[in-house]
Short mmCIF file of C-alpha atoms in Angstrom, two decimals:
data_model
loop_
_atom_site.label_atom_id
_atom_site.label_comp_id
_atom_site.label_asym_id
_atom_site.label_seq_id
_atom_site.Cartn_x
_atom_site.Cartn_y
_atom_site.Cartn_z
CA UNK A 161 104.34 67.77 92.07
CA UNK A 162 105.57 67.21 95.86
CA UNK A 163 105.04 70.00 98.36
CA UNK A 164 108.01 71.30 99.63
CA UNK A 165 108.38 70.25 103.63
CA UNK A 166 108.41 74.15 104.32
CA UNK A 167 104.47 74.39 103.31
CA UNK A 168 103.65 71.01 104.84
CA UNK A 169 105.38 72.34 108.25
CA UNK A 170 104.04 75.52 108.11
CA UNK A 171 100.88 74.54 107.68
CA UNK A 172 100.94 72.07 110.35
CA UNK A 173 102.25 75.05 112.56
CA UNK A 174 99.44 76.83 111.79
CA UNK A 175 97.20 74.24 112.30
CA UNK A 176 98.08 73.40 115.72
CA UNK A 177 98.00 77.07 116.96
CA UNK A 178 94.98 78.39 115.08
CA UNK A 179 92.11 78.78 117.46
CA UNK A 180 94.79 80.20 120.31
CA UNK A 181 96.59 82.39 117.47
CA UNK A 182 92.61 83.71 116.45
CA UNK A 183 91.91 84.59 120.20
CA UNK A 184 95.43 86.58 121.05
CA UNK A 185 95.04 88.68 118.29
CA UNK A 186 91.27 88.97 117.62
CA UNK A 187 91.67 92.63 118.56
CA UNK A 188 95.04 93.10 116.96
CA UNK A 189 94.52 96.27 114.50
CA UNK A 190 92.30 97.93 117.46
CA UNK A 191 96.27 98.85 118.70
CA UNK A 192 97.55 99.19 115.22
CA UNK A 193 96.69 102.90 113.43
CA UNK A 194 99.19 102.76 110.97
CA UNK A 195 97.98 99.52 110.05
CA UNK A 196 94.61 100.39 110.25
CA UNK A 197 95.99 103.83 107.94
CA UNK A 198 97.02 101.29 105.37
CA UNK A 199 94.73 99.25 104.40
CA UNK A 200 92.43 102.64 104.41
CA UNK A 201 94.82 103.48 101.88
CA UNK A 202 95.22 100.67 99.56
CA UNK A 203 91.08 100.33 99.97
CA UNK A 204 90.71 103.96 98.79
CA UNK A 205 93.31 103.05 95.47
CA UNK A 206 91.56 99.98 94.97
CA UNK A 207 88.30 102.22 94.65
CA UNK A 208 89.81 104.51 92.58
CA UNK A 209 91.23 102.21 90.34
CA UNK A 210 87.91 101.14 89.84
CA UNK A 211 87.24 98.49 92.82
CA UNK A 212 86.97 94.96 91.91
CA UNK A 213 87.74 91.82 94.05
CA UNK A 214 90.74 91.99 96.72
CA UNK A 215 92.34 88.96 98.55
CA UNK A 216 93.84 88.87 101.51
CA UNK A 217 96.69 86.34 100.63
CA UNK A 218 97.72 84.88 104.50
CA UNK A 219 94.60 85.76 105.80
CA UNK A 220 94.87 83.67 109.03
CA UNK A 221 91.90 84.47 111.21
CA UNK A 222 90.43 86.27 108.67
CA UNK A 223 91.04 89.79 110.64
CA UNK A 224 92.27 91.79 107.65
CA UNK A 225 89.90 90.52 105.38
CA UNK A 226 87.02 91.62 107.27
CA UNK A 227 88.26 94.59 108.01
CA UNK A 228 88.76 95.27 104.04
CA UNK A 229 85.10 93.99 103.57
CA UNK A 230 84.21 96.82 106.14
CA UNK A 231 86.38 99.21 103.96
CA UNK A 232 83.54 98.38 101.44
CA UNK A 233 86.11 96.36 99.52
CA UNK A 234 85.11 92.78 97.88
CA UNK A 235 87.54 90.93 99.78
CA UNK A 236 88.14 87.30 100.01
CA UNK A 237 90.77 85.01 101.93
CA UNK A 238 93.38 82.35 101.43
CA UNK A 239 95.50 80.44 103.79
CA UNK A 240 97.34 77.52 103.74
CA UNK A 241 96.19 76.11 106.71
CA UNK A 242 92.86 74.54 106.56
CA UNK A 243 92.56 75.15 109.98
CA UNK A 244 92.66 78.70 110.02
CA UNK A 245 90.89 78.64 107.23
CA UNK A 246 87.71 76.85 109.39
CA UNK A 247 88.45 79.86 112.16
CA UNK A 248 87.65 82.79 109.77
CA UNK A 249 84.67 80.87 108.01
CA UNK A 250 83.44 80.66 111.53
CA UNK A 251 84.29 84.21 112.83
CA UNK A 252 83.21 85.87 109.71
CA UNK A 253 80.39 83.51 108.01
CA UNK A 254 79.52 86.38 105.57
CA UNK A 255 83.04 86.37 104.06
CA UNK A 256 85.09 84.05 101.93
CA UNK A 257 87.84 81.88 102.59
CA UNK A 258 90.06 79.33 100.96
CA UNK A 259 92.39 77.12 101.39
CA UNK A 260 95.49 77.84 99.53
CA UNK A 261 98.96 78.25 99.15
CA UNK A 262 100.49 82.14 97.56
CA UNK A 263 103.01 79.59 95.43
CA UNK A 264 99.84 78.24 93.53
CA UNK A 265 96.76 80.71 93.42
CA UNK A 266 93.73 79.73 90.96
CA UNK A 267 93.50 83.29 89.77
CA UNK A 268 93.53 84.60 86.22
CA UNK A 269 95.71 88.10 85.35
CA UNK A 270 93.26 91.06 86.00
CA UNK A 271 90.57 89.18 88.17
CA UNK A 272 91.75 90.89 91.24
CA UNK A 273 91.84 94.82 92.49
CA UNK A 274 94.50 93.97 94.36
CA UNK A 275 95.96 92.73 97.75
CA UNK A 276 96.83 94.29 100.36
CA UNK A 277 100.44 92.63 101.26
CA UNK A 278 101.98 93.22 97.80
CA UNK A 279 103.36 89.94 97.40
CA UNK A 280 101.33 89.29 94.26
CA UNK A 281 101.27 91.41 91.31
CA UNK A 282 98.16 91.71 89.35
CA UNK A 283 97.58 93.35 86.06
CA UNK A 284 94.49 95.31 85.56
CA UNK A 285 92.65 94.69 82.11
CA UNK A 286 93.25 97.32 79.53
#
């Protein structure tokens, strides 16, 4: 199957800015409560849903995702810029991160608690 020129130019975007686009908003939810208020939110319904894995689909920089992992969340990254993806391994060696694209996501139905942007829907076994 081809990639669509939207991916491969977004990606290359990405790419070009990453390290720069890490650096500007390194601090970014610092400035954010409501953000911050969120993903507080969706960590305490992921725990009371009964946890499991979360991903943080986008991740960029890997901000969010470490700040879910701090949540005490399982949380894991994917972005479709390799790039990025090389910035958050760096920034946040602890954590994981893959390369990816939210149009094709290795994940079975059920294997995640959830994710934080809503753009994928995940059904929770039983």
């Amino acid at each position: 199957m081809t990639e669509p020129d939207c991916l491969r130019d977004t990606r290359a975007s990405y790419d070009a800015v990453a390290a720069d686009y890490a650096a500007l908003f390194h601090d970014e939810l610092a400035s954010k409560p409501l953000d911050r208020a969120m993903l507080a939110a969706f960590a305490e319904l992921v725990k009371a849903a009964g946890g499991g894995p979360v991903a943080d689909v986008g991740s960029g920089p890997g901000r969010v995702t470490a700040h879910l992992d701090g949540l005490g969340l399982t949380a894991s990254g994917v972005d479709l810029s390799p790039e990025m993806v090389a910035v958050a391994r760096a920034a946040h060696p602890g954590l994981r991160f893959e390369e990816g694209s939210m149009l094709v996501l290795d994940l079975d139905d059920g294997s995640l608690g959830g994710t934080p942007q809503g753009y994928l829907l995940v059904r929770k076994p039983g």
